[in-house]
CSV table of N, CA, C and O in Angstrom, one decimal:
chain,number,residue,atom,x,y,z
A,1,MET,N,-20.5,-7.4,-29.6
A,1,MET,CA,-19.7,-8.3,-28.8
A,1,MET,C,-18.5,-7.6,-28.5
A,1,MET,O,-17.8,-7.9,-27.5
A,2,ALA,N,-18.0,-6.8,-29.3
A,2,ALA,CA,-16.6,-6.3,-29.4
A,2,ALA,C,-16.7,-5.2,-28.2
A,2,ALA,O,-15.7,-4.9,-27.5
A,3,GLN,N,-17.7,-4.4,-28.0
A,3,GLN,CA,-17.8,-3.5,-27.1
A,3,GLN,C,-17.7,-4.0,-25.7
A,3,GLN,O,-16.9,-3.4,-24.8
A,4,PRO,N,-18.4,-5.0,-25.2
A,4,PRO,CA,-18.2,-5.4,-24.0
A,4,PRO,C,-16.8,-5.9,-23.6
A,4,PRO,O,-16.2,-5.7,-22.5
A,5,LEU,N,-16.1,-6.5,-24.7
A,5,LEU,CA,-14.7,-7.1,-24.5
A,5,LEU,C,-13.9,-5.7,-24.4
A,5,LEU,O,-12.8,-5.9,-23.5
A,6,SER,N,-14.0,-4.7,-25.1
A,6,SER,CA,-13.0,-3.5,-25.1
A,6,SER,C,-13.3,-2.7,-23.7
A,6,SER,O,-12.3,-2.2,-23.1
A,7,LEU,N,-14.6,-2.9,-23.2
A,7,LEU,CA,-14.8,-2.3,-21.9
A,7,LEU,C,-14.1,-3.0,-20.7
A,7,LEU,O,-13.6,-2.4,-19.8
A,8,LEU,N,-14.2,-4.4,-20.9
A,8,LEU,CA,-13.4,-5.3,-19.9
A,8,LEU,C,-12.1,-5.0,-20.0
A,8,LEU,O,-11.4,-5.0,-18.8
A,9,VAL,N,-11.4,-4.9,-21.1
A,9,VAL,CA,-9.9,-4.7,-21.2
A,9,VAL,C,-9.7,-3.3,-20.6
A,9,VAL,O,-8.6,-3.2,-20.0
A,10,THR,N,-10.5,-2.2,-20.9
A,10,THR,CA,-10.2,-0.8,-20.4
A,10,THR,C,-10.3,-0.9,-18.8
A,10,THR,O,-9.5,-0.5,-18.2
A,11,ILE,N,-11.2,-1.4,-18.4
A,11,ILE,CA,-11.5,-1.5,-16.9
A,11,ILE,C,-10.3,-2.3,-16.2
A,11,ILE,O,-9.7,-2.0,-15.3
A,12,THR,N,-9.8,-3.3,-16.9
A,12,THR,CA,-8.7,-4.3,-16.1
A,12,THR,C,-7.4,-3.3,-16.3
A,12,THR,O,-6.7,-3.5,-15.5
A,13,PHE,N,-7.2,-2.7,-17.4
A,13,PHE,CA,-6.1,-1.9,-17.6
A,13,PHE,C,-5.9,-0.7,-16.6
A,13,PHE,O,-5.1,-0.6,-15.9
A,14,PHE,N,-7.1,0.1,-16.4
A,14,PHE,CA,-7.0,1.1,-15.4
A,14,PHE,C,-7.1,0.6,-14.0
A,14,PHE,O,-6.5,1.1,-13.2
A,15,GLY,N,-7.7,-0.5,-13.8
A,15,GLY,CA,-7.7,-1.1,-12.6
A,15,GLY,C,-6.1,-1.5,-12.1
A,15,GLY,O,-5.7,-1.5,-10.9
A,16,ALA,N,-5.5,-2.1,-13.1
A,16,ALA,CA,-4.0,-2.5,-12.9
A,16,ALA,C,-3.1,-1.2,-12.6
A,16,ALA,O,-2.3,-1.2,-11.7
A,17,ILE,N,-3.5,-0.1,-13.2
A,17,ILE,CA,-2.7,1.1,-13.1
A,17,ILE,C,-3.0,1.7,-11.6
A,17,ILE,O,-2.0,2.0,-10.8
A,18,LEU,N,-4.2,1.7,-11.2
A,18,LEU,CA,-4.6,2.1,-9.9
A,18,LEU,C,-3.9,1.3,-8.8
A,18,LEU,O,-3.6,1.8,-7.8
A,19,VAL,N,-4.0,0.0,-8.9
A,19,VAL,CA,-3.4,-0.9,-7.8
A,19,VAL,C,-1.8,-0.6,-7.9
A,19,VAL,O,-1.1,-0.6,-6.7
A,20,SER,N,-1.2,-0.6,-9.0
A,20,SER,CA,0.2,-0.3,-8.9
A,20,SER,C,0.6,0.9,-8.4
A,20,SER,O,1.6,1.1,-7.7
A,21,GLY,N,-0.4,1.9,-8.6
A,21,GLY,CA,0.0,3.4,-8.1
A,21,GLY,C,-0.2,3.4,-6.6
A,21,GLY,O,0.4,4.2,-5.9
A,22,VAL,N,-1.1,2.5,-6.0
A,22,VAL,CA,-1.4,2.8,-4.7
A,22,VAL,C,-0.4,1.7,-4.0
A,22,VAL,O,-0.4,1.7,-2.7
A,23,SER,N,0.4,0.8,-4.5
A,23,SER,CA,1.2,-0.2,-4.0
A,23,SER,C,2.1,0.5,-2.8
A,23,SER,O,2.4,1.7,-3.1
A,24,GLY,N,2.6,-0.2,-1.8
A,24,GLY,CA,3.5,0.2,-0.9
A,24,GLY,C,4.7,1.1,-1.5
A,24,GLY,O,5.1,1.0,-2.6
A,25,THR,N,5.3,1.7,-0.5
A,25,THR,CA,6.5,2.5,-0.7
A,25,THR,C,7.8,1.7,-0.6
A,25,THR,O,8.8,2.2,-0.6
A,26,TYR,N,7.8,0.3,-0.7
A,26,TYR,CA,9.0,-0.4,-0.6
A,26,TYR,C,9.7,-0.9,-2.0
A,26,TYR,O,10.8,-1.0,-1.9
A,27,GLY,N,8.9,-0.7,-3.0
A,27,GLY,CA,9.5,-1.0,-4.4
A,27,GLY,C,10.3,-0.1,-5.0
A,27,GLY,O,10.6,1.0,-4.5
A,28,GLY,N,10.5,-0.1,-6.4
A,28,GLY,CA,11.1,0.9,-7.1
A,28,GLY,C,10.2,2.0,-7.5
A,28,GLY,O,9.0,2.0,-7.1
A,29,GLY,N,10.4,3.0,-8.1
A,29,GLY,CA,9.8,4.0,-8.8
A,29,GLY,C,9.7,5.2,-7.8
A,29,GLY,O,10.3,5.3,-6.8
A,30,ALA,N,8.5,6.0,-8.0
A,30,ALA,CA,8.4,7.1,-7.1
A,30,ALA,C,8.0,6.7,-5.5
A,30,ALA,O,8.6,7.4,-4.6
A,31,GLY,N,7.5,5.6,-5.3
A,31,GLY,CA,7.3,5.1,-3.9
A,31,GLY,C,8.6,4.9,-3.2
A,31,GLY,O,8.7,5.2,-2.0
A,32,SER,N,9.7,4.6,-3.8
A,32,SER,CA,11.0,4.2,-3.1
A,32,SER,C,11.6,5.7,-2.6
A,32,SER,O,12.2,5.7,-1.6
A,33,ILE,N,11.2,6.9,-3.3
A,33,ILE,CA,11.6,8.1,-3.0
A,33,ILE,C,10.9,8.4,-1.6
A,33,ILE,O,11.6,9.1,-0.7
A,34,GLU,N,9.6,8.1,-1.5
A,34,GLU,CA,8.9,8.4,-0.4
A,34,GLU,C,9.5,7.6,0.8
A,34,GLU,O,9.6,8.2,1.9
A,35,LYS,N,9.8,6.3,0.5
A,35,LYS,CA,10.4,5.5,1.6
A,35,LYS,C,11.8,6.1,2.0
A,35,LYS,O,12.0,6.0,3.2
A,36,THR,N,12.5,6.4,1.1
A,36,THR,CA,14.0,7.0,1.5
A,36,THR,C,13.8,8.1,2.4
A,36,THR,O,14.4,8.3,3.4
A,37,TYR,N,12.8,9.1,2.1
A,37,TYR,CA,12.6,10.2,2.9
A,37,TYR,C,12.1,9.8,4.3
A,37,TYR,O,12.5,10.3,5.3
A,38,TYR,N,11.0,8.9,4.3
A,38,TYR,CA,10.5,8.4,5.4
A,38,TYR,C,11.5,7.8,6.4
A,38,TYR,O,11.7,8.1,7.5
A,39,LEU,N,12.5,7.0,5.9
A,39,LEU,CA,13.5,6.4,6.7
A,39,LEU,C,14.4,7.1,7.1
A,39,LEU,O,15.0,7.2,8.4
A,40,LYS,N,14.9,8.3,6.2
A,40,LYS,CA,15.9,9.4,6.8
A,40,LYS,C,15.2,10.1,7.9
A,40,LYS,O,15.8,10.4,8.9
A,41,GLU,N,14.0,10.4,7.9
A,41,GLU,CA,13.2,11.1,8.8
A,41,GLU,C,13.3,10.3,10.2
A,41,GLU,O,13.5,10.7,11.4
A,42,LEU,N,13.0,8.9,10.2
A,42,LEU,CA,13.1,8.0,11.4
A,42,LEU,C,14.6,7.9,12.0
A,42,LEU,O,14.7,7.9,13.0
A,43,GLY,N,15.4,7.9,10.9
A,43,GLY,CA,16.8,7.7,11.3
A,43,GLY,C,17.5,9.0,12.1
A,43,GLY,O,18.0,8.9,13.2
A,44,GLU,N,16.9,10.2,11.6
A,44,GLU,CA,17.3,11.4,12.2
A,44,GLU,C,16.6,11.6,13.6
A,44,GLU,O,17.2,12.0,14.7
A,45,TYR,N,15.5,11.0,13.8
A,45,TYR,CA,14.6,11.1,14.9
A,45,TYR,C,15.4,10.3,16.0
A,45,TYR,O,15.5,10.7,17.2
A,46,ALA,N,15.7,9.0,15.4
A,46,ALA,CA,16.3,8.1,16.3
A,46,ALA,C,17.7,8.6,17.0
A,46,ALA,O,17.9,8.6,18.3
A,47,VAL,N,18.5,9.3,16.2
A,47,VAL,CA,19.8,9.9,16.5
A,47,VAL,C,19.5,11.1,17.7
A,47,VAL,O,20.1,11.2,18.5
A,48,ALA,N,18.5,12.0,17.2
A,48,ALA,CA,18.1,13.1,18.2
A,48,ALA,C,17.7,12.6,19.5
A,48,ALA,O,18.1,13.2,20.6
A,49,CYS,N,16.8,11.5,19.5
A,49,CYS,CA,16.4,11.0,20.7
A,49,CYS,C,17.7,10.4,21.7
A,49,CYS,O,17.7,10.7,22.8
A,50,HIS,N,18.5,9.8,20.9
A,50,HIS,CA,19.5,9.2,21.6
A,50,HIS,C,20.5,10.3,22.1
A,50,HIS,O,21.0,10.2,23.3
A,51,ASN,N,20.7,11.4,21.4
A,51,ASN,CA,21.6,12.5,22.0
A,51,ASN,C,20.9,13.3,23.2
A,51,ASN,O,21.7,13.7,23.9
A,52,LEU,N,19.6,13.1,23.2
A,52,LEU,CA,18.9,13.9,24.5
A,52,LEU,C,19.4,13.2,25.7
A,52,LEU,O,19.5,13.8,26.8
A,53,VAL,N,19.6,11.7,25.7
A,53,VAL,CA,19.8,11.0,27.1
A,53,VAL,C,21.3,10.5,27.0
A,53,VAL,O,21.5,9.9,27.9
A,54,SER,N,22.0,10.8,26.1
A,54,SER,CA,23.5,10.2,26.0
A,54,SER,C,24.4,11.4,26.2
A,54,SER,O,24.1,12.6,25.8
A,55,LYS,N,25.7,10.9,26.6
A,55,LYS,CA,26.7,12.0,26.7
A,55,LYS,C,27.4,12.1,25.3
A,55,LYS,O,28.2,13.1,25.0
A,56,HIS,N,27.3,11.2,24.5
A,56,HIS,CA,27.7,11.3,23.1
A,56,HIS,C,26.7,12.1,22.3
A,56,HIS,O,25.5,11.9,22.2
A,57,GLN,N,27.3,13.1,21.3
A,57,GLN,CA,26.6,13.8,20.6
A,57,GLN,C,26.8,13.2,19.1
A,57,GLN,O,27.8,13.6,18.4
A,58,LEU,N,25.9,12.4,18.6
A,58,LEU,CA,26.1,11.9,17.3
A,58,LEU,C,25.5,12.8,16.1
A,58,LEU,O,24.5,13.4,16.4
A,59,THR,N,26.1,12.5,14.9
A,59,THR,CA,25.6,13.2,13.9
A,59,THR,C,25.2,12.2,13.0
A,59,THR,O,25.9,11.2,12.5
A,60,PHE,N,23.7,12.3,12.4
A,60,PHE,CA,23.2,11.4,11.5
A,60,PHE,C,23.8,11.4,10.3
A,60,PHE,O,24.0,12.5,9.7
A,61,GLN,N,24.1,10.3,9.7
A,61,GLN,CA,24.6,10.1,8.3
A,61,GLN,C,23.7,9.5,7.5
A,61,GLN,O,23.3,10.1,6.2
A,62,LYS,N,23.4,8.3,7.5
A,62,LYS,CA,22.3,7.6,6.6
A,62,LYS,C,21.9,6.3,7.3
A,62,LYS,O,22.3,5.8,8.4
A,63,VAL,N,20.7,6.0,6.7
A,63,VAL,CA,20.1,4.7,7.1
A,63,VAL,C,20.7,3.5,6.1
A,63,VAL,O,20.6,3.6,4.9
A,64,ILE,N,21.2,2.5,6.6
A,64,ILE,CA,21.9,1.5,6.0
A,64,ILE,C,20.6,0.5,5.5
A,64,ILE,O,20.8,-0.1,4.5
A,65,GLN,N,19.8,0.0,6.4
A,65,GLN,CA,18.9,-0.9,6.3
A,65,GLN,C,17.7,-0.8,7.2
A,65,GLN,O,17.9,-0.1,8.4
A,66,CYS,N,16.5,-1.3,6.7
A,66,CYS,CA,15.2,-1.1,7.6
A,66,CYS,C,14.6,-2.4,7.5
A,66,CYS,O,14.3,-2.8,6.6
A,67,ASP,N,14.3,-3.1,8.7
A,67,ASP,CA,13.6,-4.0,8.8
A,67,ASP,C,12.2,-3.8,9.4
A,67,ASP,O,12.2,-3.2,10.7
A,68,ASP,N,11.1,-4.0,8.9
A,68,ASP,CA,9.8,-3.8,9.4
A,68,ASP,C,9.3,-4.8,10.4
A,68,ASP,O,9.4,-6.1,10.1
A,69,LEU,N,9.0,-4.5,11.6
A,69,LEU,CA,8.5,-5.3,12.6
A,69,LEU,C,7.0,-5.1,12.8
A,69,LEU,O,6.4,-4.1,12.4
A,70,PRO,N,6.4,-6.1,13.7
A,70,PRO,CA,4.8,-5.9,13.6
A,70,PRO,C,4.6,-4.6,14.5
A,70,PRO,O,5.4,-4.1,15.3
A,71,GLY,N,3.5,-4.2,14.3
A,71,GLY,CA,3.0,-2.9,15.0
A,71,GLY,C,3.6,-1.5,14.6
A,71,GLY,O,3.9,-0.7,15.4
A,72,LEU,N,3.9,-1.4,13.4
A,72,LEU,CA,4.5,-0.2,12.8
A,72,LEU,C,5.7,0.1,13.5
A,72,LEU,O,6.1,1.3,13.7
A,73,THR,N,6.4,-0.8,13.7
A,73,THR,CA,7.8,-0.6,14.5
A,73,THR,C,8.9,-1.1,13.4
A,73,THR,O,8.6,-1.9,12.6
A,74,HIS,N,9.9,-0.1,13.3
A,74,HIS,CA,11.0,-0.3,12.4
A,74,HIS,C,12.3,-0.6,13.1
A,74,HIS,O,12.6,0.3,14.1
A,75,LYS,N,13.1,-1.7,12.5
A,75,LYS,CA,14.3,-1.7,13.2
A,75,LYS,C,15.4,-1.2,12.2
A,75,LYS,O,15.5,-1.7,11.0
A,76,LEU,N,16.2,-0.1,12.5
A,76,LEU,CA,16.8,0.5,11.6
A,76,LEU,C,18.4,0.3,11.9
A,76,LEU,O,18.8,0.3,13.0
A,77,THR,N,19.2,0.1,10.9
A,77,THR,CA,20.7,0.2,10.9
A,77,THR,C,21.0,1.6,10.4
A,77,THR,O,20.7,1.7,9.2
A,78,ILE,N,21.7,2.2,11.3
A,78,ILE,CA,22.0,3.6,11.1
A,78,ILE,C,23.4,3.8,11.1
A,78,ILE,O,24.2,3.4,11.9
A,79,GLN,N,23.9,4.7,10.1
A,79,GLN,CA,25.3,5.1,10.3
A,79,GLN,C,25.3,6.5,10.9
A,79,GLN,O,24.7,7.5,10.4
A,80,ALA,N,26.2,6.8,11.9
A,80,ALA,CA,26.1,8.0,12.6
A,80,ALA,C,27.6,8.3,13.1
A,80,ALA,O,28.4,7.4,13.3
A,81,ALA,N,28.0,9.6,13.0
A,81,ALA,CA,29.4,10.0,13.4
A,81,ALA,C,29.4,10.4,14.7
A,81,ALA,O,28.6,11.1,15.3
A,82,ASP,N,30.2,10.0,15.5
A,82,ASP,CA,30.7,10.4,16.8
A,82,ASP,C,32.0,11.1,16.7
A,82,ASP,O,33.1,10.8,16.7
A,83,GLY,N,31.9,12.5,16.5
A,83,GLY,CA,33.0,13.3,16.2
A,83,GLY,C,33.4,13.2,14.8
A,83,GLY,O,32.7,13.2,13.8
A,84,SER,N,34.8,12.6,14.5
A,84,SER,CA,35.1,12.4,13.1
A,84,SER,C,35.0,10.8,12.9
A,84,SER,O,35.3,10.4,11.8
A,85,VAL,N,34.6,10.1,13.8
A,85,VAL,CA,34.4,8.6,13.7
A,85,VAL,C,33.1,8.1,13.3
A,85,VAL,O,32.1,8.4,14.2
A,86,SER,N,32.8,7.4,12.2
A,86,SER,CA,31.6,6.8,12.0
A,86,SER,C,31.4,5.5,12.6
A,86,SER,O,32.2,4.6,12.7
A,87,HIS,N,30.2,5.1,13.1
A,87,HIS,CA,29.8,3.8,13.7
A,87,HIS,C,28.4,3.5,13.1
A,87,HIS,O,27.7,4.4,12.8
A,88,THR,N,28.2,2.2,13.3
A,88,THR,CA,26.9,1.7,12.8
A,88,THR,C,26.2,1.3,14.1
A,88,THR,O,26.6,0.7,15.0
A,89,TYR,N,25.0,1.9,14.2
A,89,TYR,CA,24.0,1.6,15.2
A,89,TYR,C,22.7,1.0,14.9
A,89,TYR,O,22.4,0.9,13.7
A,90,GLU,N,22.1,0.2,15.8
A,90,GLU,CA,20.9,-0.4,15.5
A,90,GLU,C,19.8,0.3,16.6
A,90,GLU,O,19.9,0.5,17.6
A,91,ALA,N,18.7,0.9,15.9
A,91,ALA,CA,17.7,1.5,16.6
A,91,ALA,C,16.3,0.9,16.2
A,91,ALA,O,16.1,0.6,15.2
A,92,VAL,N,15.5,0.9,17.2
A,92,VAL,CA,14.0,0.4,16.9
A,92,VAL,C,13.2,1.7,17.3
A,92,VAL,O,13.3,2.1,18.3
A,93,VAL,N,12.4,2.0,16.4
A,93,VAL,CA,11.5,3.0,16.4
A,93,VAL,C,9.9,2.7,16.1
A,93,VAL,O,9.9,1.9,15.2
A,94,CYS,N,9.1,3.0,16.9
A,94,CYS,CA,7.7,2.8,16.8
A,94,CYS,C,7.3,4.1,16.3
A,94,CYS,O,7.4,5.1,16.8
A,95,TYR,N,6.6,4.0,15.0
A,95,TYR,CA,6.0,5.2,14.3
A,95,TYR,C,4.6,4.9,13.9
A,95,TYR,O,4.3,3.9,13.2
A,96,LYS,N,3.7,5.7,14.6
A,96,LYS,CA,2.2,5.6,14.2
A,96,LYS,C,1.9,7.0,13.6
A,96,LYS,O,1.3,7.9,14.3
A,97,PRO,N,1.7,7.1,12.1
A,97,PRO,CA,1.7,8.4,11.6
A,97,PRO,C,0.2,9.0,11.9
A,97,PRO,O,0.0,10.1,11.9
A,98,LEU,N,-0.7,8.0,11.9
A,98,LEU,CA,-2.1,8.6,11.9
A,98,LEU,C,-2.5,9.2,13.2
A,98,LEU,O,-3.3,10.2,13.3
A,99,ILE,N,-1.7,8.9,14.4
A,99,ILE,CA,-1.9,9.5,15.5
A,99,ILE,C,-0.7,10.3,16.0
A,99,ILE,O,-0.6,10.8,17.1
A,100,LYS,N,0.1,10.6,15.1
A,100,LYS,CA,1.4,11.5,15.2
A,100,LYS,C,2.2,11.0,16.5
A,100,LYS,O,2.6,11.8,17.3
A,101,PHE,N,2.4,9.6,16.4
A,101,PHE,CA,3.1,9.1,17.7
A,101,PHE,C,4.4,8.4,17.1
A,101,PHE,O,4.5,7.7,16.3
A,102,LYS,N,5.7,9.0,17.9
A,102,LYS,CA,6.9,8.3,17.6
A,102,LYS,C,7.5,8.0,18.9
A,102,LYS,O,7.5,8.8,19.7
A,103,LYS,N,8.2,6.9,18.9
A,103,LYS,CA,8.9,6.5,20.1
A,103,LYS,C,10.0,5.8,19.8
A,103,LYS,O,10.2,4.8,19.1
A,104,LEU,N,11.3,6.1,20.5
A,104,LEU,CA,12.6,5.4,20.2
A,104,LEU,C,12.5,4.2,21.3
A,104,LEU,O,12.5,4.5,22.5
A,105,ILE,N,12.7,3.1,20.8
A,105,ILE,CA,12.4,1.8,21.8
A,105,ILE,C,13.8,1.4,22.3
A,105,ILE,O,14.0,1.2,23.5
A,106,SER,N,14.7,1.5,21.2
A,106,SER,CA,16.2,1.1,21.7
A,106,SER,C,17.2,1.6,20.7
A,106,SER,O,16.8,1.9,19.6
A,107,PHE,N,18.3,1.8,21.1
A,107,PHE,CA,19.4,2.6,20.5
A,107,PHE,C,20.6,1.9,20.9
A,107,PHE,O,21.1,2.1,22.0
A,108,LYS,N,21.4,1.0,20.1
A,108,LYS,CA,22.8,0.4,20.4
A,108,LYS,C,23.7,0.3,19.5
A,108,LYS,O,23.4,0.4,18.3
A,109,LEU,N,25.0,0.3,19.7
A,109,LEU,CA,26.0,0.1,18.7
A,109,LEU,C,25.9,-1.3,18.3
A,109,LEU,O,25.6,-2.2,18.9
A,110,ALA,N,26.0,-1.4,16.9
A,110,ALA,CA,25.8,-2.6,16.2
A,110,ALA,C,27.1,-3.5,16.2
A,110,ALA,O,28.1,-3.1,16.2
C-alpha cells in the first residue's frame, strides 16, 4: 500500500515542477528575465520603426510598462530620448513569433 502512495506523491511532485517550469514569462524567476529581454526587443523595434517614418530620431531607453492585448498585441509604455530630453511614449506592437511577424500599429507621445 505504501508503494502506490509514494508513486502518487512522486508523480504529483514532478508534475508540479513541470507545470511551474512551463508557466508564462510574466512572473518572477527565470521567466521574468525572458520577458524583460522580450519587452526590450519590442521597445527597440517600436522606436526603430518610428524613427524610419518620423523626423525625430529617438533613442530607446526602457520599457516602463506592458499591457497584453488580444491577438498577440502589446501596448508598451516606453521611455525614449529625443536628443537630451526624455519623453514617455505609448506604442502598440503586434508580434507573432511563430511566423516571424512584427508590426508597429501606433506610436504616440503619452
